Amino acid sequence: MYILGTKEEVNSNLQILRNNNKTIGLVPTMGALHQGHLELVKIAKQYSDIVVVSIFVNPTQFNNQEDFEKYPKTLDKDLEILNNSEVNYLFLPDTEDIYPSKPLLSIDFGHLDKILEGSFRPGHFNGVGIVVSKLLNIVKPHIAYFGQKDLQQVAIIKRLVQDLSFDVQINVVPTVREEDGMALSSRNLRLDPESRKAARIISKALFFAKSELLLGRPWLSIRKMVNQMFESEPIAKLEYFELITSDTFYVLESIGEEKSVSICAAAYFSDVRLIDNVSIFD
Ligand code: AMP
């Protein structure tokens, strides 16, 4: 695996490959790599000749400075993991390379960034939209891979690509989970053992709600039961638990005639905020 530190290095290495009709797949990450990231790499390798992973902890998508400062950084381990994977290039830019100046541009995603993650993390999707645009412009991949784990991010990025006519295909990879159902996340590294145990409640509540919904129980009654589940777990603080349309993120009170519906949740365990979601008809 080759490490590329600057836009210029990316350009000089990848242009030759593009000219030789190689398909380039990009997997953007913020590091602290785990099996979820590696699943994106694995799928990328199936559909692309060349796999580029980027590691950049993007300051502009953190609405909370403490969350940014405490974001896990495990570069040595990440390099070891990537060296043992099928990744061809790691793009590891520094902040000045991505942000030579503070962007004046800000992106308004309309309704999509006003609810759930957008409303609890103001400015987050603006930062995501800007950094993903930059990475797409620098790497110029044919396909970019994102995890279903961050479902609202997927909706935002698909809209960004559509509205700005980026010449890239967006592929979405299903969420990789621990044996107890908990979604893998870099932030899990910050959980103490007690919080880690308590955090199982997110996926447990999501899968419980999904099965009750499919059995025909009304959503409002399910949500009441989920609230009670969370109330009985003192470490957990539920932020939201919503039934939504998976692509457009409209909040629903029943499945109705919708074909693509998900439940999204966010909760704090001590000072660590986790998100997860399940799709209802997969
Ligand atoms: P992050 O490093 O957290 O920004 O994540 C980088 C990419 O990996 C994003 O597209 C995430 O949605 C994806 N990802 C994170 N966790 C998982 C997981 N457990 N399963 C699948 N994809 C994931």
mmCIF file of C-alpha atoms and ligand atoms in Angstrom:
data_model
loop_
_atom_site.group_PDB
_atom_site.id
_atom_site.type_symbol
_atom_site.label_atom_id
_atom_site.label_comp_id
_atom_site.label_asym_id
_atom_site.label_seq_id
_atom_site.Cartn_x
_atom_site.Cartn_y
_atom_site.Cartn_z
ATOM 1 C CA MET A 1 0.000 0.000 0.000
ATOM 2 C CA TYR A 2 1.281 3.447 -0.929
ATOM 3 C CA ILE A 3 0.660 6.452 1.288
ATOM 4 C CA LEU A 4 -0.249 9.704 -0.449
ATOM 5 C CA GLY A 5 0.032 12.857 1.639
ATOM 6 C CA THR A 6 -1.038 15.610 -0.748
ATOM 7 C CA LYS A 7 -3.469 16.326 -3.607
ATOM 8 C CA GLU A 8 -0.514 16.500 -5.984
ATOM 9 C CA GLU A 9 0.653 13.011 -4.996
ATOM 10 C CA VAL A 10 -2.889 11.684 -5.453
ATOM 11 C CA ASN A 11 -3.065 13.258 -8.902
ATOM 12 C CA SER A 12 0.251 11.997 -10.179
ATOM 13 C CA ASN A 13 -0.378 8.444 -8.956
ATOM 14 C CA LEU A 14 -4.016 8.024 -9.935
ATOM 15 C CA GLN A 15 -4.058 9.828 -13.290
ATOM 16 C CA ILE A 16 -1.959 7.093 -14.914
ATOM 17 C CA LEU A 17 -4.341 4.436 -13.620
ATOM 18 C CA ARG A 18 -7.378 6.367 -14.840
ATOM 19 C CA ASN A 19 -5.758 6.711 -18.284
ATOM 20 C CA ASN A 20 -5.326 2.925 -18.286
ATOM 21 C CA ASN A 21 -9.059 2.501 -17.693
ATOM 22 C CA LYS A 22 -8.686 1.233 -14.135
ATOM 23 C CA THR A 23 -11.790 1.681 -11.975
ATOM 24 C CA ILE A 24 -10.997 3.640 -8.814
ATOM 25 C CA GLY A 25 -12.998 3.072 -5.615
ATOM 26 C CA LEU A 26 -12.787 5.477 -2.673
ATOM 27 C CA VAL A 27 -13.544 4.578 0.953
ATOM 28 C CA PRO A 28 -13.534 7.797 3.024
ATOM 29 C CA THR A 29 -12.936 7.286 6.766
ATOM 30 C CA MET A 30 -11.906 9.147 9.891
ATOM 31 C CA GLY A 31 -9.568 6.336 10.992
ATOM 32 C CA ALA A 32 -9.725 4.232 14.180
ATOM 33 C CA LEU A 33 -10.444 1.484 11.700
ATOM 34 C CA HIS A 34 -12.556 -1.566 12.498
ATOM 35 C CA GLN A 35 -14.260 -4.440 10.718
ATOM 36 C CA GLY A 36 -17.018 -2.104 9.444
ATOM 37 C CA HIS A 37 -14.460 -0.053 7.510
ATOM 38 C CA LEU A 38 -12.874 -3.282 6.246
ATOM 39 C CA GLU A 39 -16.230 -4.439 4.911
ATOM 40 C CA LEU A 40 -16.347 -1.267 2.790
ATOM 41 C CA VAL A 41 -12.835 -2.091 1.551
ATOM 42 C CA LYS A 42 -13.855 -5.673 0.763
ATOM 43 C CA ILE A 43 -16.895 -4.584 -1.261
ATOM 44 C CA ALA A 44 -14.822 -1.841 -2.931
ATOM 45 C CA LYS A 45 -12.302 -4.446 -4.055
ATOM 46 C CA GLN A 46 -15.120 -6.461 -5.669
ATOM 47 C CA TYR A 47 -16.255 -3.528 -7.814
ATOM 48 C CA SER A 48 -13.081 -1.480 -8.339
ATOM 49 C CA ASP A 49 -9.604 -2.305 -9.671
ATOM 50 C CA ILE A 50 -7.922 0.165 -7.342
ATOM 51 C CA VAL A 51 -9.039 0.872 -3.781
ATOM 52 C CA VAL A 52 -8.154 4.180 -2.134
ATOM 53 C CA VAL A 53 -8.893 4.661 1.574
ATOM 54 C CA SER A 54 -8.727 8.141 3.031
ATOM 55 C CA ILE A 55 -8.173 8.886 6.702
ATOM 56 C CA PHE A 56 -8.994 12.428 7.733
ATOM 57 C CA VAL A 57 -10.645 13.484 10.974
ATOM 58 C CA ASN A 58 -12.598 16.353 9.522
ATOM 59 C CA PRO A 59 -12.753 19.219 12.023
ATOM 60 C CA THR A 60 -15.628 21.009 10.277
ATOM 61 C CA GLN A 61 -18.132 18.211 10.849
ATOM 62 C CA PHE A 62 -17.760 18.257 14.637
ATOM 63 C CA ASN A 63 -20.260 20.602 16.229
ATOM 64 C CA ASN A 64 -18.708 19.780 19.602
ATOM 65 C CA GLN A 65 -15.009 20.613 20.144
ATOM 66 C CA GLU A 66 -14.624 18.042 22.930
ATOM 67 C CA ASP A 67 -16.002 15.285 20.661
ATOM 68 C CA PHE A 68 -13.402 16.305 18.027
ATOM 69 C CA GLU A 69 -10.544 16.323 20.533
ATOM 70 C CA LYS A 70 -11.570 12.970 22.030
ATOM 71 C CA TYR A 71 -12.181 11.280 18.661
ATOM 72 C CA PRO A 72 -10.071 8.058 18.755
ATOM 73 C CA LYS A 73 -6.793 8.257 16.814
ATOM 74 C CA THR A 74 -5.018 4.927 16.244
ATOM 75 C CA LEU A 75 -2.860 5.603 13.174
ATOM 76 C CA ASP A 76 -0.190 2.946 13.817
ATOM 77 C CA LYS A 77 -2.846 0.251 14.187
ATOM 78 C CA ASP A 78 -4.745 1.613 11.157
ATOM 79 C CA LEU A 79 -1.582 1.344 9.040
ATOM 80 C CA GLU A 80 -1.047 -2.231 10.179
ATOM 81 C CA ILE A 81 -4.669 -3.126 9.339
ATOM 82 C CA LEU A 82 -4.493 -1.459 5.923
ATOM 83 C CA ASN A 83 -1.132 -3.029 5.090
ATOM 84 C CA ASN A 84 -2.761 -6.417 5.619
ATOM 85 C CA SER A 85 -5.763 -5.545 3.453
ATOM 86 C CA GLU A 86 -6.339 -5.178 -0.274
ATOM 87 C CA VAL A 87 -6.057 -1.394 -0.177
ATOM 88 C CA ASN A 88 -3.776 0.049 -2.882
ATOM 89 C CA TYR A 89 -3.472 3.653 -1.666
ATOM 90 C CA LEU A 90 -4.019 5.474 1.603
ATOM 91 C CA PHE A 91 -4.729 9.184 1.252
ATOM 92 C CA LEU A 92 -3.584 10.736 4.527
ATOM 93 C CA PRO A 93 -3.789 14.493 4.092
ATOM 94 C CA ASP A 94 -3.096 17.038 6.801
ATOM 95 C CA THR A 95 -5.596 19.719 7.690
ATOM 96 C CA GLU A 96 -3.791 22.461 5.716
ATOM 97 C CA ASP A 97 -3.961 20.370 2.566
ATOM 98 C CA ILE A 98 -7.731 19.936 2.853
ATOM 99 C CA TYR A 99 -8.402 23.394 4.300
ATOM 100 C CA PRO A 100 -5.783 25.847 2.976
ATOM 101 C CA SER A 101 -8.347 28.424 4.104
ATOM 102 C CA LYS A 102 -11.613 28.260 6.013
ATOM 103 C CA PRO A 103 -14.376 27.602 3.462
ATOM 104 C CA LEU A 104 -16.710 30.512 2.815
ATOM 105 C CA LEU A 105 -19.157 28.101 1.218
ATOM 106 C CA SER A 106 -21.809 26.489 3.338
ATOM 107 C CA ILE A 107 -24.227 23.861 2.116
ATOM 108 C CA ASP A 108 -27.896 23.885 3.046
ATOM 109 C CA PHE A 109 -29.458 20.463 2.499
ATOM 110 C CA GLY A 110 -32.960 21.799 3.124
ATOM 111 C CA HIS A 111 -35.216 19.451 5.056
ATOM 112 C CA LEU A 112 -32.522 16.727 5.103
ATOM 113 C CA ASP A 113 -30.245 18.560 7.522
ATOM 114 C CA LYS A 114 -32.961 19.945 9.769
ATOM 115 C CA ILE A 115 -34.002 16.693 11.446
ATOM 116 C CA LEU A 116 -32.419 13.924 13.560
ATOM 117 C CA GLU A 117 -28.615 14.212 13.228
ATOM 118 C CA GLY A 118 -29.025 17.575 11.515
ATOM 119 C CA SER A 119 -31.041 19.059 14.341
ATOM 120 C CA PHE A 120 -28.987 17.556 17.191
ATOM 121 C CA ARG A 121 -25.628 18.344 15.507
ATOM 122 C CA PRO A 122 -26.033 21.760 13.865
ATOM 123 C CA GLY A 123 -23.496 22.316 11.069
ATOM 124 C CA HIS A 124 -22.500 18.631 10.976
ATOM 125 C CA PHE A 125 -23.815 17.901 7.484
ATOM 126 C CA ASN A 126 -22.405 21.133 6.104
ATOM 127 C CA GLY A 127 -18.967 19.860 7.214
ATOM 128 C CA VAL A 128 -19.660 16.405 5.781
ATOM 129 C CA GLY A 129 -20.860 17.889 2.468
ATOM 130 C CA ILE A 130 -17.764 20.056 2.131
ATOM 131 C CA VAL A 131 -15.205 17.384 3.015
ATOM 132 C CA VAL A 132 -16.851 14.727 0.826
ATOM 133 C CA SER A 133 -16.941 17.199 -2.097
ATOM 134 C CA LYS A 134 -13.242 17.887 -1.578
ATOM 135 C CA LEU A 135 -12.349 14.183 -1.389
ATOM 136 C CA LEU A 136 -14.381 13.433 -4.539
ATOM 137 C CA ASN A 137 -12.670 16.302 -6.375
ATOM 138 C CA ILE A 138 -9.199 15.259 -5.235
ATOM 139 C CA VAL A 139 -9.432 11.480 -5.706
ATOM 140 C CA LYS A 140 -11.959 11.541 -8.589
ATOM 141 C CA PRO A 141 -13.137 7.972 -7.918
ATOM 142 C CA HIS A 142 -15.539 6.138 -10.201
ATOM 143 C CA ILE A 143 -17.294 4.706 -7.129
ATOM 144 C CA ALA A 144 -17.360 5.879 -3.515
ATOM 145 C CA TYR A 145 -18.393 3.571 -0.678
ATOM 146 C CA PHE A 146 -20.353 4.574 2.422
ATOM 147 C CA GLY A 147 -21.853 2.618 5.319
ATOM 148 C CA GLN A 148 -25.553 2.219 5.953
ATOM 149 C CA LYS A 149 -24.613 2.717 9.615
ATOM 150 C CA ASP A 150 -24.701 6.476 8.882
ATOM 151 C CA LEU A 151 -27.986 6.426 6.988
ATOM 152 C CA GLN A 152 -28.701 10.157 7.041
ATOM 153 C CA GLN A 153 -25.149 10.793 5.795
ATOM 154 C CA VAL A 154 -25.888 8.441 2.884
ATOM 155 C CA ALA A 155 -29.053 10.424 2.036
ATOM 156 C CA ILE A 156 -27.094 13.704 2.249
ATOM 157 C CA ILE A 157 -24.244 12.436 0.043
ATOM 158 C CA LYS A 158 -26.576 10.999 -2.596
ATOM 159 C CA ARG A 159 -28.314 14.377 -2.739
ATOM 160 C CA LEU A 160 -24.977 16.230 -2.898
ATOM 161 C CA VAL A 161 -23.879 14.074 -5.844
ATOM 162 C CA GLN A 162 -27.213 14.556 -7.600
ATOM 163 C CA ASP A 163 -27.500 18.307 -7.021
ATOM 164 C CA LEU A 164 -23.875 19.087 -7.962
ATOM 165 C CA SER A 165 -23.638 16.481 -10.784
ATOM 166 C CA PHE A 166 -20.584 14.725 -9.359
ATOM 167 C CA ASP A 167 -19.465 12.042 -11.801
ATOM 168 C CA VAL A 168 -19.378 9.245 -9.223
ATOM 169 C CA GLN A 169 -21.478 6.263 -8.231
ATOM 170 C CA ILE A 170 -22.376 5.932 -4.539
ATOM 171 C CA ASN A 171 -22.434 2.368 -3.171
ATOM 172 C CA VAL A 172 -23.914 1.664 0.246
ATOM 173 C CA VAL A 173 -22.614 -1.184 2.431
ATOM 174 C CA PRO A 174 -24.746 -2.859 5.159
ATOM 175 C CA THR A 175 -23.851 -2.281 8.815
ATOM 176 C CA VAL A 176 -21.357 -4.662 10.414
ATOM 177 C CA ARG A 177 -22.301 -5.598 13.988
ATOM 178 C CA GLU A 178 -20.722 -7.200 17.049
ATOM 179 C CA GLU A 179 -22.054 -10.590 18.124
ATOM 180 C CA ASP A 180 -24.453 -8.935 20.577
ATOM 181 C CA GLY A 181 -25.937 -6.804 17.790
ATOM 182 C CA MET A 182 -24.144 -3.553 18.551
ATOM 183 C CA ALA A 183 -23.014 -1.672 15.428
ATOM 184 C CA LEU A 184 -19.250 -1.314 15.120
ATOM 185 C CA SER A 185 -18.140 2.285 15.495
ATOM 186 C CA SER A 186 -14.849 4.066 16.167
ATOM 187 C CA ARG A 187 -16.564 5.794 19.098
ATOM 188 C CA ASN A 188 -17.106 2.401 20.792
ATOM 189 C CA LEU A 189 -13.417 2.623 21.768
ATOM 190 C CA ARG A 190 -14.383 5.427 24.128
ATOM 191 C CA LEU A 191 -16.933 3.338 26.065
ATOM 192 C CA ASP A 192 -15.928 2.080 29.512
ATOM 193 C CA PRO A 193 -16.985 -1.540 30.184
ATOM 194 C CA GLU A 194 -20.185 -0.505 31.959
ATOM 195 C CA SER A 195 -21.241 1.857 29.165
ATOM 196 C CA ARG A 196 -20.342 -0.750 26.541
ATOM 197 C CA LYS A 197 -22.673 -3.216 28.239
ATOM 198 C CA ALA A 198 -25.441 -0.629 28.498
ATOM 199 C CA ALA A 199 -24.982 0.405 24.846
ATOM 200 C CA ARG A 200 -26.391 -2.905 23.620
ATOM 201 C CA ILE A 201 -29.769 -1.355 24.293
ATOM 202 C CA ILE A 202 -29.669 0.671 21.051
ATOM 203 C CA SER A 203 -29.560 -2.290 18.660
ATOM 204 C CA LYS A 204 -31.784 -4.329 20.976
ATOM 205 C CA ALA A 205 -34.455 -1.590 20.899
ATOM 206 C CA LEU A 206 -34.109 -1.167 17.125
ATOM 207 C CA PHE A 207 -34.556 -4.883 16.374
ATOM 208 C CA PHE A 208 -37.365 -5.155 18.923
ATOM 209 C CA ALA A 209 -39.168 -2.177 17.343
ATOM 210 C CA LYS A 210 -38.689 -3.602 13.850
ATOM 211 C CA SER A 211 -40.194 -6.981 14.741
ATOM 212 C CA GLU A 212 -43.132 -5.397 16.594
ATOM 213 C CA LEU A 213 -43.785 -3.112 13.635
ATOM 214 C CA LEU A 214 -43.799 -6.074 11.255
ATOM 215 C CA LEU A 215 -46.235 -7.853 13.594
ATOM 216 C CA GLY A 216 -48.590 -4.896 13.175
ATOM 217 C CA ARG A 217 -48.198 -3.070 16.494
ATOM 218 C CA PRO A 218 -48.812 0.696 16.130
ATOM 219 C CA TRP A 219 -45.634 2.790 16.055
ATOM 220 C CA LEU A 220 -46.680 5.089 18.903
ATOM 221 C CA SER A 221 -47.195 2.116 21.213
ATOM 222 C CA ILE A 222 -43.790 0.675 20.179
ATOM 223 C CA ARG A 223 -42.110 3.984 20.897
ATOM 224 C CA LYS A 224 -43.649 4.093 24.349
ATOM 225 C CA MET A 225 -42.230 0.628 25.070
ATOM 226 C CA VAL A 226 -38.814 1.683 23.760
ATOM 227 C CA ASN A 227 -38.850 4.786 25.984
ATOM 228 C CA GLN A 228 -39.555 2.510 28.962
ATOM 229 C CA MET A 229 -36.652 0.235 27.959
ATOM 230 C CA PHE A 230 -34.309 3.229 27.943
ATOM 231 C CA GLU A 231 -35.701 4.562 31.235
ATOM 232 C CA SER A 232 -34.735 1.286 32.891
ATOM 233 C CA GLU A 233 -31.101 1.691 31.782
ATOM 234 C CA PRO A 234 -29.655 4.486 33.958
ATOM 235 C CA ILE A 235 -26.458 4.996 31.900
ATOM 236 C CA ALA A 236 -28.378 5.505 28.642
ATOM 237 C CA LYS A 237 -29.880 8.810 27.566
ATOM 238 C CA LEU A 238 -32.026 8.448 24.459
ATOM 239 C CA GLU A 239 -31.868 11.423 22.112
ATOM 240 C CA TYR A 240 -34.212 10.255 19.332
ATOM 241 C CA PHE A 241 -35.881 7.091 18.088
ATOM 242 C CA GLU A 242 -37.779 7.758 14.857
ATOM 243 C CA LEU A 243 -39.479 5.922 12.030
ATOM 244 C CA ILE A 244 -38.471 7.591 8.760
ATOM 245 C CA THR A 245 -38.468 7.213 4.980
ATOM 246 C CA SER A 246 -34.975 5.830 4.268
ATOM 247 C CA ASP A 247 -34.036 8.061 1.302
ATOM 248 C CA THR A 248 -35.846 11.293 2.081
ATOM 249 C CA PHE A 249 -35.883 11.277 5.893
ATOM 250 C CA TYR A 250 -39.495 12.197 6.483
ATOM 251 C CA VAL A 251 -40.696 11.217 9.955
ATOM 252 C CA LEU A 252 -43.584 8.701 9.872
ATOM 253 C CA GLU A 253 -46.186 7.637 12.409
ATOM 254 C CA SER A 254 -46.894 4.349 10.596
ATOM 255 C CA ILE A 255 -45.384 2.343 7.751
ATOM 256 C CA GLY A 256 -48.370 3.126 5.508
ATOM 257 C CA GLU A 257 -47.681 2.515 1.827
ATOM 258 C CA GLU A 258 -43.965 3.363 2.072
ATOM 259 C CA LYS A 259 -41.559 0.853 0.521
ATOM 260 C CA SER A 260 -38.290 1.950 2.080
ATOM 261 C CA VAL A 261 -38.571 2.687 5.773
ATOM 262 C CA SER A 262 -35.993 2.669 8.583
ATOM 263 C CA ILE A 263 -35.828 3.321 12.291
ATOM 264 C CA CYS A 264 -33.007 5.644 13.372
ATOM 265 C CA ALA A 265 -31.772 6.115 16.916
ATOM 266 C CA ALA A 266 -29.219 8.189 18.807
ATOM 267 C CA ALA A 267 -28.316 7.894 22.471
ATOM 268 C CA TYR A 268 -25.632 8.929 24.943
ATOM 269 C CA PHE A 269 -23.812 6.436 27.157
ATOM 270 C CA SER A 270 -21.956 8.565 29.694
ATOM 271 C CA ASP A 271 -20.417 11.210 27.396
ATOM 272 C CA VAL A 272 -20.261 9.013 24.264
ATOM 273 C CA ARG A 273 -22.938 9.586 21.628
ATOM 274 C CA LEU A 274 -23.834 6.610 19.420
ATOM 275 C CA ILE A 275 -26.167 6.268 16.437
ATOM 276 C CA ASP A 276 -27.649 3.228 14.732
ATOM 277 C CA ASN A 277 -30.532 2.301 12.429
ATOM 278 C CA VAL A 278 -32.388 -0.675 10.965
ATOM 279 C CA SER A 279 -34.175 -1.005 7.690
ATOM 280 C CA ILE A 280 -37.696 -2.451 8.010
ATOM 281 C CA PHE A 281 -38.100 -4.326 4.720
ATOM 282 C CA ASP A 282 -34.635 -5.686 3.948
HETATM 283 P P1 AMP B 1 -16.139 6.914 9.919
HETATM 284 O O1 AMP B 1 -14.688 6.571 9.987
HETATM 285 O O2 AMP B 1 -16.878 6.653 11.197
HETATM 286 O O3 AMP B 1 -16.391 8.272 9.339
HETATM 287 O O4 AMP B 1 -16.774 5.884 8.882
HETATM 288 C C1 AMP B 1 -16.270 5.759 7.574
HETATM 289 C C2 AMP B 1 -17.243 4.970 6.759
HETATM 290 O O5 AMP B 1 -17.417 3.669 7.346
HETATM 291 C C3 AMP B 1 -18.635 5.619 6.714
HETATM 292 O O6 AMP B 1 -19.163 5.491 5.400
HETATM 293 C C4 AMP B 1 -19.411 4.815 7.724
HETATM 294 O O7 AMP B 1 -20.806 4.794 7.472
HETATM 295 C C5 AMP B 1 -18.798 3.435 7.528
HETATM 296 N N1 AMP B 1 -19.019 2.606 8.727
HETATM 297 C C6 AMP B 1 -18.786 2.958 10.018
HETATM 298 N N2 AMP B 1 -19.168 1.952 10.846
HETATM 299 C C7 AMP B 1 -19.647 0.962 10.061
HETATM 300 C C8 AMP B 1 -20.214 -0.331 10.322
HETATM 301 N N3 AMP B 1 -20.347 -0.805 11.561
HETATM 302 N N4 AMP B 1 -20.603 -1.079 9.257
HETATM 303 C C9 AMP B 1 -20.473 -0.603 7.986
HETATM 304 N N5 AMP B 1 -19.960 0.599 7.687
HETATM 305 C C10 AMP B 1 -19.561 1.382 8.707
#
